[in-house]
Coordinates of C-alpha atoms in Angstrom, one line a residue:
X1 CA 114.7 -14.0 29.1
X2 CA 115.1 -12.4 32.6
X3 CA 115.8 -8.7 32.8
X4 CA 115.8 -5.9 35.4
X5 CA 112.7 -3.8 36.0
X6 CA 114.4 -0.7 34.6
X7 CA 115.2 -2.5 31.3
X8 CA 111.7 -3.8 31.1
X9 CA 110.1 -0.4 31.4
X10 CA 112.5 1.0 28.8
X11 CA 111.7 -1.8 26.4
X12 CA 107.9 -1.6 26.9
X13 CA 107.7 2.2 26.4
X14 CA 110.0 2.0 23.3
X15 CA 107.9 -0.8 21.9
X16 CA 104.6 1.2 22.4
X17 CA 105.8 4.3 20.7
X18 CA 107.5 2.4 17.9
X19 CA 104.3 0.5 17.1
X20 CA 102.3 3.7 17.0
X21 CA 104.8 5.3 14.6
X22 CA 104.8 2.2 12.4
X23 CA 101.0 2.2 12.3
X24 CA 100.8 5.9 11.3
X25 CA 103.5 5.4 8.7
X26 CA 101.8 2.4 7.2
X27 CA 98.5 4.2 7.1
X28 CA 99.9 7.2 5.2
X29 CA 101.7 4.9 2.8
X30 CA 98.6 2.8 2.3
X31 CA 96.5 5.9 1.6
X32 CA 99.1 7.4 -0.8
X33 CA 99.1 4.2 -2.8
X34 CA 95.4 4.8 -3.4
X35 CA 94.3 1.5 -1.8
X36 CA 91.3 3.0 0.0
X37 CA 88.9 2.1 -2.8
X38 CA 90.0 -1.6 -2.8
X39 CA 89.6 -1.7 1.0
X40 CA 86.1 -0.4 0.6
X41 CA 85.4 -3.0 -2.1
X42 CA 86.5 -5.8 0.2
X43 CA 84.4 -4.4 3.0
X44 CA 81.3 -4.3 0.8
X45 CA 82.0 -7.8 -0.5
X46 CA 82.0 -9.2 3.1
X47 CA 78.7 -7.5 3.8
X48 CA 77.0 -8.9 0.7
X49 CA 78.3 -12.4 1.3
X50 CA 77.1 -12.4 4.9
X51 CA 73.7 -11.1 3.7
X52 CA 73.4 -14.0 1.2
X53 CA 74.2 -16.5 3.9
X54 CA 71.4 -14.9 6.0
X55 CA 69.1 -15.4 3.1
X56 CA 70.0 -19.1 2.9
X57 CA 69.4 -19.4 6.6
X58 CA 65.7 -18.3 6.1
X59 CA 65.3 -21.0 3.4
X60 CA 67.0 -23.6 5.6
X61 CA 64.7 -22.9 8.5
X62 CA 61.7 -23.1 6.3
X63 CA 62.9 -26.4 4.8
X64 CA 63.7 -27.8 8.2
X65 CA 60.2 -27.1 9.7
X66 CA 58.5 -28.4 6.6
X67 CA 60.6 -31.6 6.7
X68 CA 59.7 -32.1 10.4
X69 CA 55.9 -31.9 9.6
X70 CA 56.2 -34.1 6.5
X71 CA 58.0 -36.8 8.4
X72 CA 55.7 -36.7 11.5
X73 CA 54.0 -40.0 12.1
X74 CA 50.6 -38.4 12.8
X75 CA 50.7 -36.5 9.6
X76 CA 51.7 -39.6 7.6
X77 CA 49.0 -41.7 9.3
X78 CA 46.4 -39.1 8.5
X79 CA 47.5 -38.7 4.8
X80 CA 47.6 -42.5 4.3
X81 CA 44.1 -42.8 5.7
X82 CA 42.7 -40.2 3.3
X83 CA 44.6 -41.7 0.3
X84 CA 43.5 -45.3 1.0
X85 CA 40.1 -45.0 2.6
X86 CA 37.1 -45.5 0.2
X87 CA 34.6 -44.3 2.8
X88 CA 35.7 -41.7 5.3
X89 CA 35.0 -42.4 9.0
X90 CA 34.5 -38.9 10.3
X91 CA 35.3 -39.8 13.9
X92 CA 38.7 -41.0 12.7
X93 CA 39.0 -38.0 10.3
X94 CA 38.1 -35.5 13.1
X95 CA 40.9 -37.0 15.2
X96 CA 43.4 -36.9 12.3
X97 CA 42.5 -33.2 11.6
X98 CA 43.2 -32.2 15.2
X99 CA 46.6 -34.0 15.1
X100 CA 47.5 -32.4 11.7
X101 CA 46.4 -29.0 12.9
X102 CA 48.6 -29.4 16.0
X103 CA 51.6 -30.1 13.7
X104 CA 50.7 -27.1 11.5
X105 CA 51.2 -24.9 14.6
X106 CA 55.0 -25.3 14.1
X107 CA 54.6 -23.1 11.0
X108 CA 53.8 -20.2 13.3
X109 CA 57.6 -20.1 14.2
X110 CA 58.2 -18.6 10.8
X111 CA 56.2 -15.4 10.1
X112 CA 56.9 -15.6 6.4
X113 CA 54.6 -18.6 5.8
X114 CA 51.2 -17.5 4.5
X115 CA 49.5 -20.8 3.6
X116 CA 50.1 -24.5 3.7
X117 CA 48.4 -27.4 2.0
X118 CA 48.8 -31.2 2.2
X119 CA 48.1 -32.4 -1.4
X120 CA 47.0 -36.0 -1.6
X121 CA 47.6 -38.7 -4.2
X122 CA 44.6 -37.4 -6.2
X123 CA 46.3 -34.0 -6.4
X124 CA 43.7 -32.3 -4.2
X125 CA 44.1 -30.6 -0.8
X126 CA 43.5 -32.9 2.2
X127 CA 44.5 -30.5 5.0
X128 CA 45.3 -26.8 5.0
X129 CA 46.8 -24.0 7.1
X130 CA 46.0 -20.4 6.7
X131 CA 43.6 -19.4 3.9
X132 CA 41.0 -22.1 2.8
X133 CA 41.6 -23.7 -0.6
X134 CA 39.1 -24.1 -3.3
X135 CA 37.3 -27.4 -2.8
X136 CA 38.6 -30.3 -4.9
X137 CA 41.0 -28.0 -6.7
X138 CA 43.2 -30.1 -9.0
X139 CA 46.8 -29.1 -8.5
X140 CA 47.8 -31.6 -11.2
X141 CA 46.2 -29.3 -13.8
X142 CA 48.7 -26.5 -12.9
X143 CA 51.8 -26.2 -15.1
X144 CA 54.0 -25.1 -12.3
X145 CA 53.0 -28.1 -10.1
X146 CA 53.5 -30.5 -13.0
X147 CA 56.9 -29.0 -13.6
X148 CA 57.8 -29.8 -10.0
X149 CA 56.5 -33.4 -10.4
X150 CA 58.7 -33.9 -13.5
X151 CA 61.9 -32.6 -11.8
X152 CA 61.3 -33.8 -8.3
X153 CA 63.7 -35.8 -6.2
X154 CA 63.4 -37.4 -2.8
X155 CA 64.0 -34.1 -1.1
X156 CA 62.1 -30.8 -1.0
X157 CA 62.0 -28.3 -3.9
X158 CA 61.4 -24.5 -4.1
X159 CA 59.1 -23.5 -7.0
X160 CA 59.3 -20.3 -9.1
X161 CA 56.6 -17.7 -8.7
X162 CA 53.1 -19.1 -9.5
X163 CA 49.5 -18.0 -9.3
X164 CA 47.3 -18.6 -6.3
X165 CA 44.0 -19.6 -8.0
X166 CA 43.7 -22.5 -5.6
X167 CA 42.9 -20.2 -2.6
X168 CA 39.4 -18.9 -1.8
X169 CA 39.2 -15.1 -1.8
X170 CA 42.9 -14.8 -2.4
X171 CA 44.3 -11.3 -2.6
X172 CA 47.8 -12.7 -3.4
X173 CA 48.3 -12.8 -7.1
X174 CA 51.6 -14.7 -7.2
X175 CA 53.7 -16.5 -4.5
X176 CA 56.6 -18.9 -4.0
X177 CA 56.2 -22.3 -2.5
X178 CA 58.3 -25.1 -0.9
X179 CA 57.0 -28.5 -1.8
X180 CA 58.1 -31.4 0.4
X181 CA 57.2 -35.0 -0.3
X182 CA 55.4 -36.9 2.4
X183 CA 56.7 -40.4 2.2
X184 CA 55.6 -43.5 4.0
X185 CA 57.2 -47.0 4.3
X186 CA 53.9 -48.3 3.0
X187 CA 54.0 -46.4 -0.3
X188 CA 56.2 -47.7 -3.1
X189 CA 54.8 -46.1 -6.2
X190 CA 55.5 -42.5 -7.3
X191 CA 51.8 -41.9 -8.1
X192 CA 50.8 -42.6 -4.5
X193 CA 53.0 -39.9 -3.0
X194 CA 51.5 -36.9 -1.2
X195 CA 53.1 -33.4 -0.6
X196 CA 53.3 -30.6 1.9
X197 CA 53.2 -27.3 0.0
X198 CA 54.1 -24.2 2.0
X199 CA 53.5 -20.8 0.4
X200 CA 55.7 -18.0 1.8
X201 CA 56.2 -14.3 1.3
X202 CA 59.5 -14.0 -0.6
X203 CA 59.2 -10.2 -0.9
X204 CA 59.1 -9.8 2.9
X205 CA 62.3 -11.8 3.2
X206 CA 64.0 -9.7 0.6
X207 CA 62.8 -6.5 2.2
X208 CA 63.8 -7.6 5.7
X209 CA 67.3 -8.4 4.6
X210 CA 67.5 -5.0 2.9
X211 CA 66.3 -3.2 6.1
X212 CA 68.7 -5.1 8.4
X213 CA 71.9 -4.9 6.4
X214 CA 71.3 -1.9 4.1
X215 CA 72.1 -4.3 1.2
X216 CA 69.4 -4.7 -1.5
X217 CA 68.7 -8.4 -1.9
X218 CA 67.1 -9.8 -5.1
X219 CA 66.3 -13.2 -6.8
X220 CA 67.3 -14.0 -10.4
X221 CA 65.6 -16.8 -12.4
X222 CA 67.2 -17.9 -15.6
X223 CA 63.8 -17.8 -17.3
X224 CA 62.4 -14.7 -15.5
X225 CA 63.3 -11.1 -14.6
X226 CA 65.2 -10.2 -11.5
X227 CA 62.8 -9.8 -8.5
X228 CA 63.5 -6.6 -6.6
X229 CA 61.6 -5.8 -3.4
X230 CA 59.8 -2.5 -3.8
X231 CA 60.3 -2.2 -7.5
X232 CA 63.1 -1.4 -9.9
X233 CA 66.1 0.7 -8.8
X234 CA 68.2 0.7 -11.9
X235 CA 67.9 2.9 -15.0
X236 CA 67.4 1.2 -18.3
X237 CA 71.0 1.5 -19.2
X238 CA 72.1 0.1 -15.9
X239 CA 69.6 -2.7 -16.1
X240 CA 70.8 -3.8 -19.5
X241 CA 74.4 -3.9 -18.3
X242 CA 73.2 -5.7 -15.1
X243 CA 71.3 -8.4 -17.1
X244 CA 74.2 -8.9 -19.5
X245 CA 76.7 -9.5 -16.7
X246 CA 74.3 -11.9 -14.9
X247 CA 73.6 -14.0 -18.1
X248 CA 77.4 -14.2 -18.7
X249 CA 77.7 -15.9 -15.3
X250 CA 79.7 -13.1 -13.6
X251 CA 79.6 -13.5 -9.8
X252 CA 80.7 -10.0 -8.8
X253 CA 80.8 -6.8 -10.8
X254 CA 80.1 -3.0 -10.8
X255 CA 77.1 -1.2 -12.2
X256 CA 78.4 2.3 -12.6
X257 CA 76.3 5.4 -12.7
X258 CA 75.5 6.4 -16.3
X259 CA 73.6 9.6 -15.7
X260 CA 72.7 12.3 -13.2
X261 CA 70.9 11.1 -10.1
X262 CA 72.1 7.5 -10.6
X263 CA 74.1 5.5 -8.1
X264 CA 77.0 3.2 -8.5
X265 CA 76.3 -0.4 -7.3
X266 CA 78.5 -3.3 -6.3
X267 CA 76.8 -6.5 -7.3
X268 CA 77.6 -10.0 -6.0
X269 CA 75.6 -13.1 -6.9
X270 CA 75.7 -16.6 -5.4
X271 CA 73.7 -19.8 -5.9
X272 CA 71.8 -20.9 -2.8
X273 CA 72.6 -24.5 -1.8
X274 CA 69.2 -24.7 -0.1
X275 CA 66.7 -23.2 -2.6
X276 CA 68.7 -23.5 -5.8
X277 CA 68.0 -19.9 -6.7
X278 CA 70.6 -17.4 -7.7
X279 CA 70.6 -14.7 -4.9
X280 CA 71.9 -11.3 -5.7
X281 CA 73.1 -8.5 -3.4
X282 CA 73.5 -4.9 -4.4
X283 CA 75.4 -2.3 -2.3
X284 CA 75.4 1.4 -3.2
X285 CA 79.0 2.6 -3.3
X286 CA 79.8 5.8 -1.5
X287 CA 81.7 8.7 -3.1
X288 CA 85.3 9.2 -2.4
X289 CA 84.8 12.0 0.1
X290 CA 82.6 9.7 2.3
X291 CA 85.1 6.9 1.9
X292 CA 88.0 9.1 3.0
X293 CA 86.0 10.3 6.0
X294 CA 85.1 6.8 7.1
X295 CA 88.6 5.6 6.6
X296 CA 90.0 8.5 8.7
X297 CA 87.6 7.9 11.5
X298 CA 88.5 4.2 11.5
X299 CA 92.2 5.1 11.6
X300 CA 91.7 7.3 14.7
X301 CA 89.7 4.7 16.5
X302 CA 92.3 2.0 15.7
X303 CA 95.1 4.3 17.0
X304 CA 93.2 5.0 20.2
X305 CA 92.5 1.3 20.7
X306 CA 96.1 0.4 20.1
X307 CA 97.3 3.0 22.8
X308 CA 94.8 1.6 25.3
X309 CA 95.7 -2.0 24.7
X310 CA 99.4 -1.3 25.1
X311 CA 98.8 0.8 28.2
X312 CA 97.0 -2.2 29.7
X313 CA 99.9 -4.5 28.7
X314 CA 102.3 -2.2 30.4
X315 CA 100.2 -2.1 33.6
X316 CA 99.9 -5.9 33.5
X317 CA 103.6 -6.5 33.0
X318 CA 104.9 -4.1 35.6
X319 CA 102.3 -3.2 38.2
X320 CA 100.2 -6.4 38.2
X321 CA 103.1 -8.6 39.5
X322 CA 103.7 -6.2 42.4
X323 CA 100.0 -6.1 43.3
X324 CA 99.8 -9.9 43.2
X325 CA 102.8 -10.2 45.4
X326 CA 101.2 -7.8 48.0
X327 CA 97.9 -9.8 47.8
X328 CA 99.8 -13.0 48.4
X329 CA 101.3 -11.6 51.6
X330 CA 97.9 -10.3 52.7
X331 CA 96.5 -13.9 52.4
X332 CA 99.4 -15.2 54.4
X333 CA 98.7 -12.7 57.1
X334 CA 95.1 -13.9 57.2
X335 CA 96.3 -17.5 57.8
X336 CA 96.2 -18.9 54.3
X337 CA 99.4 -20.8 53.7
X338 CA 98.3 -22.5 50.5
X339 CA 99.3 -19.6 48.3
X340 CA 101.8 -20.1 45.5
X341 CA 104.0 -17.4 44.0
X342 CA 104.4 -17.2 40.2
X343 CA 107.6 -16.2 38.5
X344 CA 107.5 -12.7 37.0
X345 CA 110.6 -12.8 34.9
X346 CA 112.1 -9.8 36.8
X347 CA 115.3 -10.4 38.7
X348 CA 114.4 -8.3 41.8
X349 CA 110.8 -9.6 42.1
X350 CA 111.8 -13.2 41.4
X351 CA 114.3 -13.1 44.3
X352 CA 111.5 -12.1 46.7
X353 CA 109.2 -14.7 45.1
X354 CA 111.6 -17.6 45.7
X355 CA 112.3 -16.6 49.3
X356 CA 108.6 -16.2 50.0
X357 CA 107.7 -19.5 48.4
X358 CA 110.3 -21.3 50.5
X359 CA 109.0 -19.7 53.7
X360 CA 105.4 -20.6 53.0
X361 CA 106.3 -24.2 52.1
X362 CA 108.2 -24.5 55.4
X363 CA 105.4 -23.1 57.4
X364 CA 102.8 -25.3 55.6
X365 CA 104.9 -28.4 56.2
X366 CA 105.3 -27.6 59.8
X367 CA 101.5 -27.0 60.1
X368 CA 100.7 -30.3 58.4
X369 CA 103.0 -32.2 60.7
X370 CA 101.3 -30.6 63.8
X371 CA 97.9 -31.4 62.3
X372 CA 98.8 -35.0 61.6
X373 CA 100.1 -35.5 65.2
X374 CA 96.9 -33.9 66.6
X375 CA 94.7 -36.2 64.4
X376 CA 96.6 -39.3 65.6
X377 CA 96.3 -38.2 69.2
X378 CA 92.6 -37.5 68.7
X379 CA 92.0 -40.8 67.0
X380 CA 93.8 -42.7 69.9
X381 CA 91.7 -40.7 72.4
X382 CA 88.5 -41.6 70.6
X383 CA 89.4 -45.3 70.5
X384 CA 90.1 -45.2 74.2
X385 CA 86.8 -43.6 74.9
X386 CA 85.0 -46.1 72.7
X387 CA 86.5 -49.0 74.6
X388 CA 85.6 -47.4 77.9
X389 CA 81.9 -48.0 77.2
X390 CA 82.0 -51.7 76.2
X391 CA 83.5 -53.2 79.4
X392 CA 80.7 -51.7 81.5
X393 CA 78.0 -53.2 79.2
X394 CA 79.8 -56.5 79.1
X395 CA 80.0 -56.7 82.9
X396 CA 76.2 -56.0 83.3
X397 CA 75.4 -58.6 80.7
X398 CA 77.5 -61.3 82.3
X399 CA 75.9 -60.6 85.7
X400 CA 72.5 -61.1 84.0
X401 CA 73.6 -64.4 82.5
X402 CA 74.8 -65.5 86.0
X403 CA 71.5 -64.6 87.6
X404 CA 69.5 -66.4 84.8
X405 CA 71.7 -69.5 85.2
X406 CA 71.1 -69.5 89.0
X407 CA 67.3 -69.3 88.3
X408 CA 67.6 -72.2 85.9
X409 CA 66.3 -70.2 82.9
X410 CA 68.5 -71.9 80.4
X411 CA 66.5 -70.6 77.4
X412 CA 67.2 -67.0 78.3
X413 CA 70.8 -67.9 79.1
X414 CA 71.2 -69.3 75.5
X415 CA 69.5 -66.3 73.9
X416 CA 71.5 -63.7 75.8
X417 CA 74.7 -65.6 75.2
X418 CA 74.0 -65.8 71.5
X419 CA 73.1 -62.1 71.3
X420 CA 76.2 -61.2 73.3
X421 CA 78.4 -63.1 70.9
X422 CA 76.9 -61.1 67.9
X423 CA 77.5 -57.8 69.8
X424 CA 81.1 -58.7 70.6
X425 CA 81.8 -60.0 67.1
X426 CA 80.6 -56.7 65.7
X427 CA 82.3 -54.3 68.1
X428 CA 85.6 -56.2 68.5
X429 CA 86.2 -58.2 65.2
X430 CA 84.7 -55.8 62.7
X431 CA 87.8 -54.0 61.4
X432 CA 86.1 -51.0 59.8
X433 CA 85.6 -47.5 61.2
X434 CA 82.7 -47.0 58.7
X435 CA 80.0 -49.5 58.2
X436 CA 76.6 -49.8 56.4
X437 CA 73.7 -48.2 58.3
X438 CA 71.8 -51.5 58.1
X439 CA 74.6 -53.3 59.9
X440 CA 74.7 -50.7 62.7
X441 CA 70.9 -51.0 63.1
X442 CA 71.2 -54.7 63.4
X443 CA 73.8 -54.3 66.1
X444 CA 71.4 -51.9 67.9
X445 CA 68.5 -54.4 67.7
X446 CA 70.8 -57.1 69.3
X447 CA 71.8 -54.7 72.0
X448 CA 68.1 -53.8 72.8
X449 CA 67.1 -57.4 72.9
X450 CA 69.9 -58.2 75.5
X451 CA 68.5 -55.3 77.6
X452 CA 65.0 -56.7 77.2
X453 CA 66.1 -60.1 78.5
X454 CA 67.6 -58.4 81.5
X455 CA 64.5 -56.2 82.2
X456 CA 61.7 -58.7 81.3
X457 CA 60.7 -57.1 78.0
X458 CA 59.9 -53.6 79.4
X459 CA 61.6 -51.9 76.4
X460 CA 59.6 -51.4 73.2
X461 CA 61.4 -50.1 70.2
X462 CA 60.6 -49.0 66.6
X463 CA 63.1 -48.6 63.8
X464 CA 62.0 -46.6 60.7
X465 CA 64.7 -46.7 58.0
X466 CA 63.9 -46.7 54.2
X467 CA 65.6 -49.2 52.0
X468 CA 67.4 -46.3 50.1
X469 CA 69.4 -45.5 53.3
X470 CA 70.4 -49.1 54.2
X471 CA 73.7 -49.1 52.5
X472 CA 74.8 -45.6 53.6
X473 CA 78.2 -45.5 55.2
X474 CA 78.2 -44.2 58.8
X475 CA 80.8 -44.3 61.7
X476 CA 80.8 -47.6 63.5
X477 CA 79.3 -47.8 67.1
X478 CA 77.6 -44.5 66.6
X479 CA 73.9 -45.2 67.4
X480 CA 74.4 -47.8 70.3
X481 CA 75.9 -45.3 72.8
X482 CA 72.9 -43.0 72.3
X483 CA 70.5 -45.9 72.9
X484 CA 72.6 -47.0 75.9
X485 CA 72.3 -43.4 77.2
X486 CA 68.5 -43.7 77.0
X487 CA 68.7 -46.9 79.1
X488 CA 71.0 -45.5 81.7
X489 CA 69.2 -42.1 82.2
X490 CA 65.7 -42.7 80.9
X491 CA 65.0 -46.1 82.4
X492 CA 65.8 -45.3 86.0
X493 CA 62.3 -45.9 87.3
X494 CA 62.1 -49.3 85.6
X495 CA 58.8 -48.4 84.0
X496 CA 57.9 -49.6 80.4
X497 CA 59.8 -47.4 77.9
X498 CA 59.6 -46.9 74.1
X499 CA 62.6 -46.1 72.0
X500 CA 61.9 -44.8 68.5
X501 CA 64.7 -44.6 65.8
X502 CA 63.9 -42.8 62.5
X503 CA 66.2 -42.3 59.5
X504 CA 65.5 -39.5 57.0
X505 CA 67.1 -36.9 54.7
X506 CA 66.9 -33.1 55.1
X507 CA 68.8 -30.3 53.4
X508 CA 71.4 -32.6 51.9
X509 CA 72.2 -34.3 55.2
X510 CA 71.3 -37.7 56.6
X511 CA 69.5 -37.4 60.0
X512 CA 69.1 -40.2 62.5
X513 CA 66.7 -39.3 65.4
X514 CA 66.5 -41.4 68.6
X515 CA 63.6 -40.6 70.9
X516 CA 62.6 -42.2 74.2
X517 CA 59.7 -41.5 76.6
X518 CA 61.8 -42.1 79.7
X519 CA 62.9 -39.8 82.5
X520 CA 64.3 -37.1 80.2
X521 CA 66.5 -34.1 81.2
X522 CA 65.8 -30.6 82.6
X523 CA 65.7 -27.7 80.2
X524 CA 69.0 -26.1 81.6
X525 CA 70.8 -29.5 81.4
X526 CA 69.7 -29.8 77.7
X527 CA 71.1 -26.3 76.9
X528 CA 74.4 -27.0 78.7
X529 CA 74.7 -30.4 76.8
X530 CA 74.0 -28.8 73.4
X531 CA 76.6 -26.1 74.1
X532 CA 79.2 -28.8 74.8
X533 CA 78.2 -30.6 71.6
X534 CA 78.5 -27.4 69.6
X535 CA 82.0 -26.7 71.0
X536 CA 83.0 -30.3 70.3
X537 CA 84.2 -30.7 73.9
X538 CA 86.2 -33.8 74.8
X539 CA 84.4 -36.5 76.9
X540 CA 85.1 -36.2 80.7
X541 CA 83.6 -37.8 83.8
X542 CA 80.1 -36.3 83.1
X543 CA 77.0 -38.4 82.6
X544 CA 77.0 -37.5 78.8
X545 CA 80.3 -39.2 78.0
X546 CA 78.6 -41.4 75.3
X547 CA 77.0 -38.5 73.5
X548 CA 80.1 -36.3 73.6
X549 CA 82.2 -39.3 72.4
X550 CA 80.0 -39.9 69.3
X551 CA 79.7 -36.1 68.6
X552 CA 83.5 -35.8 68.6
X553 CA 84.0 -38.8 66.3
X554 CA 81.5 -37.3 63.8
X555 CA 83.0 -33.8 63.8
X556 CA 86.6 -35.2 63.4
X557 CA 85.5 -37.3 60.5
X558 CA 83.1 -35.0 58.6
X559 CA 83.6 -31.4 59.9
X560 CA 81.9 -29.0 62.3
X561 CA 78.7 -28.8 60.2
X562 CA 77.8 -32.3 61.4
X563 CA 77.4 -34.0 64.8
X564 CA 74.7 -34.4 67.6
X565 CA 71.9 -32.2 68.9
X566 CA 69.6 -32.8 71.9
X567 CA 66.0 -31.8 72.4
X568 CA 64.0 -32.1 75.6
X569 CA 60.5 -33.5 75.3
X570 CA 57.5 -33.3 77.6
X571 CA 58.4 -36.9 78.5
X572 CA 61.7 -38.2 77.5
X573 CA 64.6 -37.0 75.3
X574 CA 65.3 -36.7 71.5
X575 CA 68.9 -37.0 70.1
X576 CA 69.5 -36.2 66.4
X577 CA 72.6 -37.4 64.6
X578 CA 73.5 -35.3 61.5
X579 CA 75.8 -36.9 58.9
X580 CA 76.6 -36.0 55.3
X581 CA 74.2 -37.6 52.8
X582 CA 76.5 -39.8 50.7
X583 CA 74.6 -41.4 47.8
X584 CA 77.7 -43.5 47.0
X585 CA 76.6 -45.7 49.9
X586 CA 79.0 -48.0 51.8
X587 CA 82.6 -46.7 52.1
X588 CA 84.8 -48.7 54.5
X589 CA 87.8 -47.1 55.9

């Protein structure tokens, strides 16, 4: 709905103050209804739930890394060898140990892992990580390990707390392990399976969660006591109520303070989908005074944030459209007529926007019309300049054919006539402005061969072009005028001359460099020519009409970053053509 600027300001300010009053009234009503405690309960529940999810993440990371090691081909190959070999080849075993130890290094990613053992089909340790195991210790004789074998499935399983008598010099009396089957496609019987057993420090995980979230995390087994990091925190009366509620299957409940010095705890319990354990979180509840203080502080912060947000909305809805309109006019003043004006929804500003948009579109259309006319004129001029070169070359070639015919050299007449036919076919009948680089180079070879027939093979030439550049699209008749320039100005003394053509990539551009060891140019003349090329001057009656023509064609097609540059040599001249490097290859226009 469109409205005036005055009405919009009135509406926005009224809305801001109304919202602030509504928030304050709602907060007072909420507090008087004694809902502060319920809000605190919900807040604590979110913290405990997120803490339980974090606990599961530790278990999932441990299970993932153990699964990666258990499924590793090198580990499976080493375990299969130990299980099946009657006599151990220690050269093979040494290699297997190195490979397994490399895989064990992945356990360093989790600081909670204390030891790891690969238990073979004979229930003894084949490879270990961390503390060394007792030699030939029989894990099958341990009740906790047999309990796992009875209840195992195809996946991994977390054990309960168990003794660590299988470790040499072990100072750890009890630990928890993750046992992961190591399966192979070559093993089909249950008895032949091996296992990766990773011992980890559960107490450190519980303590770490407690430190990070200020929520006490514990583990409950149906057959054992609750495991608290750092010892018991509940009184005997609280502990009895705590255990009764857990055994009844309650997922969330309170453990109130029963005596002086005790704290009230909020308890939430969830089953871990990863470990299968029942994870418990305990949060100490604050007293009412602390809760009121926190609630008041949060209320103040919310009120301030609300005022800031609505102040920003007000600035955006009123001042921002005006600033944007000013910036659009600034861009137009700098010559950018591609700007677009957005509707603001305000009557006054929208009238200015519509008028401005119509003005910009009219100017842009007029500019495009002028540019199109200029492009057409430039294209016609370029075609005219292009055809000014060909008749001169054709006349010289026909004169050479006449001279050869008079001398009776019919073989040379036949060769030069054939080459001339190819040259005319390419330059006249090829309809494309852009051709493959290899086609342009073939045309240059034919041109040089015609000149060699005319001048008794005094011209040597070398063309270095990698296969990767052969199908690059370049402007037609771009290289030949430069080679012709070398003939006209570098071959004046009719002494043997070498022309070298090299194609390469540099800085995201395709460079074609034509060098000759002919007469060359003076230093001042080279500087003047480069200045003309840089300014993209139109060809005139100067001696460099061919170079200026090619340079103008390239800049009109690809922009001012590309074109020709000239370098004077000790003997001869070097001309470099710079084109965009288009990996797409041949594009005909």
